[in-house]
mmCIF file of C-alpha atoms and ligand atoms in Angstrom:
data_model
loop_
_atom_site.group_PDB
_atom_site.id
_atom_site.type_symbol
_atom_site.label_atom_id
_atom_site.label_comp_id
_atom_site.label_asym_id
_atom_site.label_seq_id
_atom_site.Cartn_x
_atom_site.Cartn_y
_atom_site.Cartn_z
ATOM 1 C CA UNK A 1 6.719 -4.783 -21.701
ATOM 2 C CA UNK A 2 7.502 -1.150 -20.721
ATOM 3 C CA UNK A 3 11.013 0.045 -21.594
ATOM 4 C CA UNK A 4 13.062 0.987 -18.605
ATOM 5 C CA UNK A 5 16.556 2.413 -18.621
ATOM 6 C CA UNK A 6 19.153 1.223 -16.127
ATOM 7 C CA UNK A 7 19.827 1.620 -13.317
ATOM 8 C CA UNK A 8 16.742 0.162 -11.682
ATOM 9 C CA UNK A 9 15.820 -1.930 -8.664
ATOM 10 C CA UNK A 10 13.790 -4.914 -9.772
ATOM 11 C CA UNK A 11 11.588 -6.607 -7.180
ATOM 12 C CA UNK A 12 10.327 -10.036 -8.183
ATOM 13 C CA UNK A 13 7.020 -10.862 -6.488
ATOM 14 C CA UNK A 14 7.382 -14.589 -7.120
ATOM 15 C CA UNK A 15 10.652 -14.606 -5.167
ATOM 16 C CA UNK A 16 9.072 -12.451 -2.475
ATOM 17 C CA UNK A 17 6.186 -14.902 -2.265
ATOM 18 C CA UNK A 18 8.518 -17.721 -1.209
ATOM 19 C CA UNK A 19 9.601 -15.741 1.863
ATOM 20 C CA UNK A 20 6.039 -14.683 2.592
ATOM 21 C CA UNK A 21 4.809 -18.261 2.489
ATOM 22 C CA UNK A 22 7.477 -19.220 5.026
ATOM 23 C CA UNK A 23 6.375 -16.370 7.277
ATOM 24 C CA UNK A 24 2.753 -17.504 7.088
ATOM 25 C CA UNK A 25 3.849 -21.062 7.726
ATOM 26 C CA UNK A 26 5.699 -19.974 10.887
ATOM 27 C CA UNK A 27 2.587 -18.166 12.068
ATOM 28 C CA UNK A 28 0.390 -21.208 11.486
ATOM 29 C CA UNK A 29 2.768 -23.625 13.206
ATOM 30 C CA UNK A 30 3.994 -21.462 16.088
ATOM 31 C CA UNK A 31 1.308 -18.819 16.646
ATOM 32 C CA UNK A 32 3.977 -16.099 16.316
ATOM 33 C CA UNK A 33 2.754 -13.071 14.393
ATOM 34 C CA UNK A 34 5.100 -11.203 12.072
ATOM 35 C CA UNK A 35 5.196 -7.458 11.500
ATOM 36 C CA UNK A 36 7.337 -6.104 8.681
ATOM 37 C CA UNK A 37 10.250 -3.901 9.806
ATOM 38 C CA UNK A 38 9.801 -0.870 7.567
ATOM 39 C CA UNK A 39 13.322 0.368 8.331
ATOM 40 C CA UNK A 40 14.553 -2.457 6.108
ATOM 41 C CA UNK A 41 12.013 -2.302 3.318
ATOM 42 C CA UNK A 42 9.287 0.277 2.733
ATOM 43 C CA UNK A 43 8.539 -0.128 -0.959
ATOM 44 C CA UNK A 44 4.800 0.073 -0.577
ATOM 45 C CA UNK A 45 4.028 -0.890 -4.174
ATOM 46 C CA UNK A 46 4.313 -4.535 -3.130
ATOM 47 C CA UNK A 47 2.402 -4.209 0.148
ATOM 48 C CA UNK A 48 -0.750 -5.450 -1.576
ATOM 49 C CA UNK A 49 0.930 -8.860 -1.719
ATOM 50 C CA UNK A 50 2.785 -8.640 1.589
ATOM 51 C CA UNK A 51 -0.238 -7.736 3.685
ATOM 52 C CA UNK A 52 -1.827 -11.068 2.819
ATOM 53 C CA UNK A 53 0.976 -12.853 4.687
ATOM 54 C CA UNK A 54 2.091 -10.539 7.489
ATOM 55 C CA UNK A 55 0.175 -9.136 10.453
ATOM 56 C CA UNK A 56 1.251 -5.535 10.027
ATOM 57 C CA UNK A 57 4.304 -3.326 10.267
ATOM 58 C CA UNK A 58 6.762 -2.065 12.813
ATOM 59 C CA UNK A 59 8.493 1.263 12.614
ATOM 60 C CA UNK A 60 11.399 3.300 13.873
ATOM 61 C CA UNK A 61 9.578 6.609 14.125
ATOM 62 C CA UNK A 62 6.545 8.642 13.208
ATOM 63 C CA UNK A 63 6.980 8.687 9.421
ATOM 64 C CA UNK A 64 7.365 4.941 9.150
ATOM 65 C CA UNK A 65 4.417 4.379 11.495
ATOM 66 C CA UNK A 66 2.299 6.648 9.310
ATOM 67 C CA UNK A 67 3.465 4.887 6.164
ATOM 68 C CA UNK A 68 2.584 1.510 7.674
ATOM 69 C CA UNK A 69 -0.842 2.804 8.684
ATOM 70 C CA UNK A 70 -1.557 4.370 5.295
ATOM 71 C CA UNK A 71 -0.126 1.787 2.931
ATOM 72 C CA UNK A 72 -0.109 -1.555 4.756
ATOM 73 C CA UNK A 73 -2.847 -1.417 7.371
ATOM 74 C CA UNK A 74 -3.381 -4.206 9.904
ATOM 75 C CA UNK A 75 -1.307 -3.841 13.108
ATOM 76 C CA UNK A 76 0.986 -0.830 13.461
ATOM 77 C CA UNK A 77 3.777 -1.173 16.028
ATOM 78 C CA UNK A 78 5.522 2.116 16.686
ATOM 79 C CA UNK A 79 8.946 2.053 18.291
ATOM 80 C CA UNK A 80 11.396 4.910 18.419
ATOM 81 C CA UNK A 81 14.755 5.388 20.108
ATOM 82 C CA UNK A 82 13.543 8.847 21.083
ATOM 83 C CA UNK A 83 10.077 10.392 20.844
ATOM 84 C CA UNK A 84 9.270 14.061 21.232
ATOM 85 C CA UNK A 85 5.900 15.055 22.690
ATOM 86 C CA UNK A 86 4.723 16.039 19.204
ATOM 87 C CA UNK A 87 5.822 12.627 17.890
ATOM 88 C CA UNK A 88 3.836 10.784 20.552
ATOM 89 C CA UNK A 89 0.739 12.873 19.916
ATOM 90 C CA UNK A 90 0.964 12.090 16.226
ATOM 91 C CA UNK A 91 2.009 8.458 16.427
ATOM 92 C CA UNK A 92 -0.861 7.519 18.711
ATOM 93 C CA UNK A 93 -3.202 8.262 15.812
ATOM 94 C CA UNK A 94 -1.658 5.396 13.821
ATOM 95 C CA UNK A 95 -0.326 2.911 16.357
ATOM 96 C CA UNK A 96 -1.859 -0.170 17.928
ATOM 97 C CA UNK A 97 1.233 -0.520 20.090
ATOM 98 C CA UNK A 98 3.719 2.133 21.143
ATOM 99 C CA UNK A 99 7.073 0.834 22.308
ATOM 100 C CA UNK A 100 9.339 3.113 24.309
ATOM 101 C CA UNK A 101 13.090 2.755 24.354
ATOM 102 C CA UNK A 102 13.492 3.828 27.975
ATOM 103 C CA UNK A 103 11.602 4.073 31.248
ATOM 104 C CA UNK A 104 12.094 7.837 31.245
ATOM 105 C CA UNK A 105 10.184 8.098 27.947
ATOM 106 C CA UNK A 106 7.498 5.747 29.297
ATOM 107 C CA UNK A 107 7.126 7.962 32.343
ATOM 108 C CA UNK A 108 7.137 11.198 30.359
ATOM 109 C CA UNK A 109 4.414 10.071 27.943
ATOM 110 C CA UNK A 110 2.268 7.624 29.947
ATOM 111 C CA UNK A 111 -0.668 10.049 30.096
ATOM 112 C CA UNK A 112 -0.434 10.790 26.381
ATOM 113 C CA UNK A 113 -0.671 7.139 25.380
ATOM 114 C CA UNK A 114 -3.537 6.168 27.647
ATOM 115 C CA UNK A 115 -5.744 3.672 25.833
ATOM 116 C CA UNK A 116 -2.977 2.463 23.487
ATOM 117 C CA UNK A 117 -1.097 -0.745 24.223
ATOM 118 C CA UNK A 118 2.308 0.251 25.500
ATOM 119 C CA UNK A 119 5.583 -1.623 25.687
ATOM 120 C CA UNK A 120 9.213 -1.092 26.525
ATOM 121 C CA UNK A 121 12.343 -2.267 24.756
ATOM 122 C CA UNK A 122 14.670 -4.387 26.866
ATOM 123 C CA UNK A 123 18.407 -4.728 26.377
ATOM 124 C CA UNK A 124 19.061 -8.207 27.772
ATOM 125 C CA UNK A 125 22.818 -7.591 27.755
ATOM 126 C CA UNK A 126 23.481 -10.278 25.147
ATOM 127 C CA UNK A 127 23.014 -10.470 21.410
ATOM 128 C CA UNK A 128 24.059 -12.169 18.205
ATOM 129 C CA UNK A 129 25.645 -9.920 15.606
ATOM 130 C CA UNK A 130 28.604 -10.209 13.260
ATOM 131 C CA UNK A 131 29.035 -6.427 13.295
ATOM 132 C CA UNK A 132 29.743 -4.232 16.298
ATOM 133 C CA UNK A 133 28.027 -1.373 14.477
ATOM 134 C CA UNK A 134 24.731 -3.288 14.494
ATOM 135 C CA UNK A 135 25.114 -4.998 17.876
ATOM 136 C CA UNK A 136 22.192 -3.794 20.034
ATOM 137 C CA UNK A 137 23.869 -5.030 23.230
ATOM 138 C CA UNK A 138 27.278 -3.541 22.553
ATOM 139 C CA UNK A 139 28.977 -1.694 25.395
ATOM 140 C CA UNK A 140 27.237 1.595 26.233
ATOM 141 C CA UNK A 141 24.318 0.699 23.944
ATOM 142 C CA UNK A 142 21.425 3.145 24.271
ATOM 143 C CA UNK A 143 18.990 0.613 22.828
ATOM 144 C CA UNK A 144 16.581 -0.607 25.475
ATOM 145 C CA UNK A 145 16.328 -0.862 29.251
ATOM 146 C CA UNK A 146 19.095 -2.691 31.149
ATOM 147 C CA UNK A 147 17.846 -2.160 34.698
ATOM 148 C CA UNK A 148 15.751 -5.215 35.578
ATOM 149 C CA UNK A 149 14.616 -3.844 38.947
ATOM 150 C CA UNK A 150 13.297 -0.618 37.451
ATOM 151 C CA UNK A 151 11.640 -2.592 34.668
ATOM 152 C CA UNK A 152 9.768 -4.701 37.214
ATOM 153 C CA UNK A 153 8.546 -1.562 38.975
ATOM 154 C CA UNK A 154 7.119 -0.289 35.682
ATOM 155 C CA UNK A 155 5.504 -3.610 34.729
ATOM 156 C CA UNK A 156 1.967 -2.601 35.704
ATOM 157 C CA UNK A 157 2.074 0.298 33.201
ATOM 158 C CA UNK A 158 2.911 -1.798 30.139
ATOM 159 C CA UNK A 159 1.430 -4.775 28.304
ATOM 160 C CA UNK A 160 4.478 -5.923 26.382
ATOM 161 C CA UNK A 161 8.223 -6.102 25.992
ATOM 162 C CA UNK A 162 10.420 -5.900 22.921
ATOM 163 C CA UNK A 163 13.757 -7.704 22.700
ATOM 164 C CA UNK A 164 15.646 -6.981 19.487
ATOM 165 C CA UNK A 165 18.933 -8.778 20.032
ATOM 166 C CA UNK A 166 19.843 -10.414 16.719
ATOM 167 C CA UNK A 167 21.447 -9.294 13.505
ATOM 168 C CA UNK A 168 21.666 -11.713 10.573
ATOM 169 C CA UNK A 169 21.359 -14.688 12.921
ATOM 170 C CA UNK A 170 20.953 -17.949 11.027
ATOM 171 C CA UNK A 171 22.092 -20.081 13.970
ATOM 172 C CA UNK A 172 18.985 -21.652 15.500
ATOM 173 C CA UNK A 173 20.952 -23.245 18.355
ATOM 174 C CA UNK A 174 22.179 -19.823 19.421
ATOM 175 C CA UNK A 175 18.665 -18.365 19.268
ATOM 176 C CA UNK A 176 17.241 -21.226 21.291
ATOM 177 C CA UNK A 177 19.880 -20.787 24.014
ATOM 178 C CA UNK A 178 19.229 -17.065 24.135
ATOM 179 C CA UNK A 179 15.485 -17.647 24.452
ATOM 180 C CA UNK A 180 16.275 -19.858 27.452
ATOM 181 C CA UNK A 181 18.256 -16.976 28.935
ATOM 182 C CA UNK A 182 15.414 -14.539 28.337
ATOM 183 C CA UNK A 183 13.028 -17.006 29.964
ATOM 184 C CA UNK A 184 15.319 -17.447 32.980
ATOM 185 C CA UNK A 185 16.043 -13.765 33.468
ATOM 186 C CA UNK A 186 12.708 -12.184 32.523
ATOM 187 C CA UNK A 187 10.186 -15.028 32.958
ATOM 188 C CA UNK A 188 8.462 -13.396 35.958
ATOM 189 C CA UNK A 189 8.007 -10.192 33.936
ATOM 190 C CA UNK A 190 6.855 -11.989 30.808
ATOM 191 C CA UNK A 191 4.132 -13.705 32.823
ATOM 192 C CA UNK A 192 2.681 -10.265 33.546
ATOM 193 C CA UNK A 193 2.682 -9.274 29.855
ATOM 194 C CA UNK A 194 0.231 -9.883 27.005
ATOM 195 C CA UNK A 195 2.801 -9.810 24.234
ATOM 196 C CA UNK A 196 6.496 -9.989 23.562
ATOM 197 C CA UNK A 197 8.339 -9.042 20.422
ATOM 198 C CA UNK A 198 11.545 -10.920 19.680
ATOM 199 C CA UNK A 199 12.570 -8.277 17.156
ATOM 200 C CA UNK A 200 14.194 -8.895 13.797
ATOM 201 C CA UNK A 201 17.547 -10.200 12.638
ATOM 202 C CA UNK A 202 16.460 -13.850 12.396
ATOM 203 C CA UNK A 203 17.196 -15.486 9.049
ATOM 204 C CA UNK A 204 14.426 -18.033 9.213
ATOM 205 C CA UNK A 205 13.513 -17.746 5.510
ATOM 206 C CA UNK A 206 16.986 -18.899 4.494
ATOM 207 C CA UNK A 207 17.148 -22.235 2.664
ATOM 208 C CA UNK A 208 17.956 -24.996 5.138
ATOM 209 C CA UNK A 209 16.865 -23.110 8.273
ATOM 210 C CA UNK A 210 15.396 -25.635 10.760
ATOM 211 C CA UNK A 211 11.846 -24.320 10.552
ATOM 212 C CA UNK A 212 10.128 -27.111 12.471
ATOM 213 C CA UNK A 213 12.433 -26.649 15.471
ATOM 214 C CA UNK A 214 12.083 -22.845 15.214
ATOM 215 C CA UNK A 215 8.278 -23.042 15.252
ATOM 216 C CA UNK A 216 8.247 -25.508 18.143
ATOM 217 C CA UNK A 217 10.596 -23.265 20.134
ATOM 218 C CA UNK A 218 8.482 -20.144 19.550
ATOM 219 C CA UNK A 219 5.315 -22.003 20.476
ATOM 220 C CA UNK A 220 6.876 -23.356 23.670
ATOM 221 C CA UNK A 221 8.113 -19.860 24.598
ATOM 222 C CA UNK A 222 4.677 -18.372 24.035
ATOM 223 C CA UNK A 223 2.943 -21.088 26.070
ATOM 224 C CA UNK A 224 5.461 -21.004 28.916
ATOM 225 C CA UNK A 225 4.699 -17.348 29.680
ATOM 226 C CA UNK A 226 1.201 -16.960 28.224
ATOM 227 C CA UNK A 227 2.293 -14.257 25.772
ATOM 228 C CA UNK A 228 1.563 -13.508 22.129
ATOM 229 C CA UNK A 229 4.928 -13.688 20.373
ATOM 230 C CA UNK A 230 5.761 -11.250 17.578
ATOM 231 C CA UNK A 231 8.637 -11.351 15.127
ATOM 232 C CA UNK A 232 9.813 -8.239 13.280
ATOM 233 C CA UNK A 233 11.293 -9.567 10.057
ATOM 234 C CA UNK A 234 13.007 -7.073 7.826
ATOM 235 C CA UNK A 235 15.708 -8.821 5.839
ATOM 236 C CA UNK A 236 14.031 -12.234 6.305
ATOM 237 C CA UNK A 237 10.896 -10.970 4.550
ATOM 238 C CA UNK A 238 12.606 -9.693 1.425
ATOM 239 C CA UNK A 239 15.874 -11.576 1.163
ATOM 240 C CA UNK A 240 16.774 -12.653 -2.365
ATOM 241 C CA UNK A 241 13.770 -10.959 -3.982
ATOM 242 C CA UNK A 242 15.363 -7.964 -5.754
ATOM 243 C CA UNK A 243 18.255 -6.980 -7.992
ATOM 244 C CA UNK A 244 19.882 -3.687 -8.855
ATOM 245 C CA UNK A 245 20.142 -3.786 -12.651
ATOM 246 C CA UNK A 246 22.982 -1.701 -14.067
ATOM 247 C CA UNK A 247 24.870 -1.104 -17.313
ATOM 248 C CA UNK A 248 28.646 -0.908 -17.650
ATOM 249 C CA UNK A 249 29.639 2.595 -18.767
ATOM 250 C CA UNK A 250 33.367 2.041 -19.152
ATOM 251 C CA UNK A 251 36.136 -0.419 -18.401
ATOM 252 C CA UNK A 252 39.393 1.076 -17.157
ATOM 253 C CA UNK A 253 42.625 -0.671 -16.265
ATOM 254 C CA UNK A 254 44.863 -0.124 -13.258
ATOM 255 C CA UNK A 255 46.643 -3.428 -12.641
ATOM 256 C CA UNK A 256 43.181 -5.033 -12.886
ATOM 257 C CA UNK A 257 40.165 -4.472 -15.118
ATOM 258 C CA UNK A 258 37.645 -2.172 -13.480
ATOM 259 C CA UNK A 259 34.126 -1.957 -14.890
ATOM 260 C CA UNK A 260 32.320 1.271 -13.962
ATOM 261 C CA UNK A 261 28.533 0.824 -13.840
ATOM 262 C CA UNK A 262 25.773 3.445 -13.956
ATOM 263 C CA UNK A 263 24.904 3.026 -10.249
ATOM 264 C CA UNK A 264 26.909 3.630 -7.109
ATOM 265 C CA UNK A 265 27.435 1.963 -3.764
ATOM 266 C CA UNK A 266 26.993 4.929 -1.447
ATOM 267 C CA UNK A 267 23.667 6.242 -2.764
ATOM 268 C CA UNK A 268 22.136 2.922 -3.899
ATOM 269 C CA UNK A 269 23.484 0.086 -1.719
ATOM 270 C CA UNK A 270 24.886 1.946 1.236
ATOM 271 C CA UNK A 271 25.147 -0.972 3.662
ATOM 272 C CA UNK A 272 27.945 -2.597 1.685
ATOM 273 C CA UNK A 273 29.978 0.527 2.293
ATOM 274 C CA UNK A 274 29.050 0.784 5.964
ATOM 275 C CA UNK A 275 29.691 -2.876 6.754
ATOM 276 C CA UNK A 276 32.555 -3.282 4.267
ATOM 277 C CA UNK A 277 30.917 -6.231 2.532
ATOM 278 C CA UNK A 278 30.930 -7.085 -1.182
ATOM 279 C CA UNK A 279 27.792 -7.254 -3.275
ATOM 280 C CA UNK A 280 26.762 -10.604 -4.747
ATOM 281 C CA UNK A 281 26.105 -10.784 -8.458
ATOM 282 C CA UNK A 282 23.022 -12.309 -10.030
ATOM 283 C CA UNK A 283 24.448 -11.839 -13.548
ATOM 284 C CA UNK A 284 26.876 -12.540 -15.198
ATOM 285 C CA UNK A 285 27.619 -15.887 -13.573
ATOM 286 C CA UNK A 286 31.034 -17.038 -12.335
ATOM 287 C CA UNK A 287 33.855 -17.837 -14.766
ATOM 288 C CA UNK A 288 37.480 -17.008 -15.546
ATOM 289 C CA UNK A 289 37.454 -13.268 -16.349
ATOM 290 C CA UNK A 290 38.688 -11.253 -13.408
ATOM 291 C CA UNK A 291 37.069 -7.846 -12.945
ATOM 292 C CA UNK A 292 36.392 -5.283 -10.257
ATOM 293 C CA UNK A 293 32.940 -3.712 -10.462
ATOM 294 C CA UNK A 294 32.810 -0.122 -9.288
ATOM 295 C CA UNK A 295 30.303 2.689 -9.074
ATOM 296 C CA UNK A 296 30.280 5.982 -10.908
ATOM 297 C CA UNK A 297 30.669 8.324 -7.916
ATOM 298 C CA UNK A 298 33.897 10.137 -7.079
ATOM 299 C CA UNK A 299 34.486 8.062 -3.934
ATOM 300 C CA UNK A 300 37.653 5.981 -4.391
ATOM 301 C CA UNK A 301 36.108 3.125 -2.405
ATOM 302 C CA UNK A 302 32.900 3.031 -4.456
ATOM 303 C CA UNK A 303 33.471 -0.640 -5.283
ATOM 304 C CA UNK A 304 30.755 -3.316 -5.435
ATOM 305 C CA UNK A 305 33.336 -6.108 -5.350
ATOM 306 C CA UNK A 306 35.930 -8.182 -7.161
ATOM 307 C CA UNK A 307 34.700 -11.062 -9.289
ATOM 308 C CA UNK A 308 35.654 -13.774 -11.764
ATOM 309 C CA UNK A 309 32.943 -13.831 -14.399
ATOM 310 C CA UNK A 310 32.110 -16.018 -17.331
ATOM 311 C CA UNK A 311 32.016 -13.082 -19.769
ATOM 312 C CA UNK A 312 34.416 -10.193 -20.197
ATOM 313 C CA UNK A 313 32.576 -6.983 -19.323
ATOM 314 C CA UNK A 314 32.602 -4.089 -21.777
ATOM 315 C CA UNK A 315 30.712 -0.806 -22.120
ATOM 316 C CA UNK A 316 27.051 -1.723 -22.576
ATOM 317 C CA UNK A 317 27.215 -5.039 -20.646
ATOM 318 C CA UNK A 318 24.426 -5.570 -18.147
ATOM 319 C CA UNK A 319 25.382 -6.332 -14.526
ATOM 320 C CA UNK A 320 22.676 -7.431 -12.098
ATOM 321 C CA UNK A 321 23.542 -7.008 -8.448
ATOM 322 C CA UNK A 322 21.792 -9.493 -6.179
ATOM 323 C CA UNK A 323 19.993 -9.000 -2.880
ATOM 324 C CA UNK A 324 19.098 -5.396 -3.505
ATOM 325 C CA UNK A 325 15.868 -5.060 -1.519
ATOM 326 C CA UNK A 326 16.871 -4.679 2.138
ATOM 327 C CA UNK A 327 18.345 -1.439 3.501
ATOM 328 C CA UNK A 328 18.836 -0.099 -0.037
ATOM 329 C CA UNK A 329 15.785 1.823 -1.268
ATOM 330 C CA UNK A 330 15.107 3.080 2.278
ATOM 331 C CA UNK A 331 18.631 4.521 2.461
ATOM 332 C CA UNK A 332 19.161 5.934 -1.012
ATOM 333 C CA UNK A 333 20.590 9.420 -1.267
ATOM 334 C CA UNK A 334 21.643 11.904 -3.928
ATOM 335 C CA UNK A 335 25.424 11.826 -3.375
ATOM 336 C CA UNK A 336 27.202 13.177 -6.491
ATOM 337 C CA UNK A 337 23.782 13.727 -8.067
ATOM 338 C CA UNK A 338 24.043 10.187 -9.414
ATOM 339 C CA UNK A 339 20.763 9.397 -11.200
ATOM 340 C CA UNK A 340 18.474 7.451 -8.917
ATOM 341 C CA UNK A 341 17.542 3.909 -9.964
ATOM 342 C CA UNK A 342 13.914 3.510 -10.961
ATOM 343 C CA UNK A 343 11.870 0.994 -8.981
ATOM 344 C CA UNK A 344 10.309 -1.833 -10.989
ATOM 345 C CA UNK A 345 8.155 -4.716 -9.863
ATOM 346 C CA UNK A 346 7.796 -7.996 -11.692
ATOM 347 C CA UNK A 347 4.301 -9.011 -10.649
ATOM 348 C CA UNK A 348 3.181 -12.555 -9.888
ATOM 349 C CA UNK A 349 1.747 -12.889 -13.428
ATOM 350 C CA UNK A 350 5.040 -11.774 -15.019
ATOM 351 C CA UNK A 351 4.030 -8.216 -15.992
ATOM 352 C CA UNK A 352 6.621 -5.542 -15.320
ATOM 353 C CA UNK A 353 5.456 -2.374 -13.540
ATOM 354 C CA UNK A 354 7.740 0.634 -13.414
ATOM 355 C CA UNK A 355 6.378 1.946 -10.123
ATOM 356 C CA UNK A 356 8.752 4.876 -9.714
ATOM 357 C CA UNK A 357 11.089 6.911 -11.902
ATOM 358 C CA UNK A 358 13.273 9.703 -10.536
ATOM 359 C CA UNK A 359 14.675 12.649 -12.430
ATOM 360 C CA UNK A 360 16.624 15.873 -11.983
ATOM 361 C CA UNK A 361 13.602 17.583 -10.396
ATOM 362 C CA UNK A 362 13.765 15.247 -7.388
ATOM 363 C CA UNK A 363 17.492 15.834 -6.979
ATOM 364 C CA UNK A 364 16.919 19.572 -7.013
ATOM 365 C CA UNK A 365 13.928 19.352 -4.684
ATOM 366 C CA UNK A 366 15.942 17.376 -2.128
ATOM 367 C CA UNK A 367 18.034 20.531 -1.618
ATOM 368 C CA UNK A 368 17.218 24.192 -1.455
HETATM 369 C C1 LIG B 1 13.886 -3.077 16.527
HETATM 370 C C2 LIG B 1 14.179 -3.739 15.225
HETATM 371 N N1 LIG B 1 13.289 -4.610 14.723
HETATM 372 C C3 LIG B 1 13.498 -5.233 13.546
HETATM 373 C C4 LIG B 1 14.635 -4.996 12.798
HETATM 374 C C5 LIG B 1 14.803 -5.698 11.476
HETATM 375 O O1 LIG B 1 15.952 -6.456 11.436
HETATM 376 P P1 LIG B 1 16.312 -7.349 10.174
HETATM 377 O O2 LIG B 1 16.144 -6.539 8.952
HETATM 378 O O3 LIG B 1 17.732 -7.732 10.399
HETATM 379 O O4 LIG B 1 15.384 -8.524 10.219
HETATM 380 C C6 LIG B 1 15.607 -4.103 13.294
HETATM 381 C C7 LIG B 1 16.846 -3.838 12.552
HETATM 382 O O5 LIG B 1 17.701 -3.088 12.922
HETATM 383 C C8 LIG B 1 15.357 -3.449 14.538
HETATM 384 O O6 LIG B 1 16.252 -2.571 15.037
#
């Protein structure tokens, strides 16, 4: 077993496999293909496993599209909120499908993308999101086309539509109702298309999700309009499969016990800071010792959460932060020059691979 110092992200392929098997199961029962949303998870060291279960990748811009093409293969969907001409010329080398965010971008680049399947993102005007920040249909949203009339005029120039209208949606009833709405409002358009992407944000790999009903609904949607359905799982593909493993450096007291660990929220698990959520712990388990777990940066609010644990933390204790795969490694930054967690993978056969270590040279090279 290689020695690895904390902090490190630890991806467990056996846990990942459970999600991947669900994704394959959905494909077999519903016909819906799944492309991995690289914006959520781009750790290509586990793509060897993931590509056996997913149909390809989807991206938010040229670099992700290229990464998908180079490291994952299969289908490459390339969406961007805004392409430049140079972007389009490059991305068409990698992409099977290019999805524009607006009709003006479709018009501007139609000639450039001749021969590549082209789609447009639609903003249906409704969504499911617990966070305004991540609500694609929030007021004044720039994400996707709202104008149905203009969309219909452009229909002959595209082969598909993308609706990304969910964020952390584990409510199947809500999804089903919204698919009815999409069918009612865009059915005539969908009938002219070859494919439709329903985007990401669907928590269908969560324990207890009504998979049979989900698959039947997707199949019925696909058959009703004669379209190939795509899903773009990000979080659903990797949920529960990684931890951020840290060591307590110090315990200070200010009304409560505060354990400072050798990682930090802002550079290593940024979304908890953005969405003001608390991290879940994988270890130690729950108990009677009250403690706040905080990061080592200078930010006063660098706090992973408040817990009651079964052991009292002290310098040297190990703390494993759960659910550390999605929107973490893709967002890490060098704030405070906090040492970057290594990336480790526990393979299916139990061997531990340290796939990436970072050191001072990378910190220095990220600046000039
Ligand atoms: C267009 C698009 N597709 C897919 C996703 C992945 O979403 P999630 O990670 O919630 O499944 C996102 C997330 O923002 C997105 O914007």
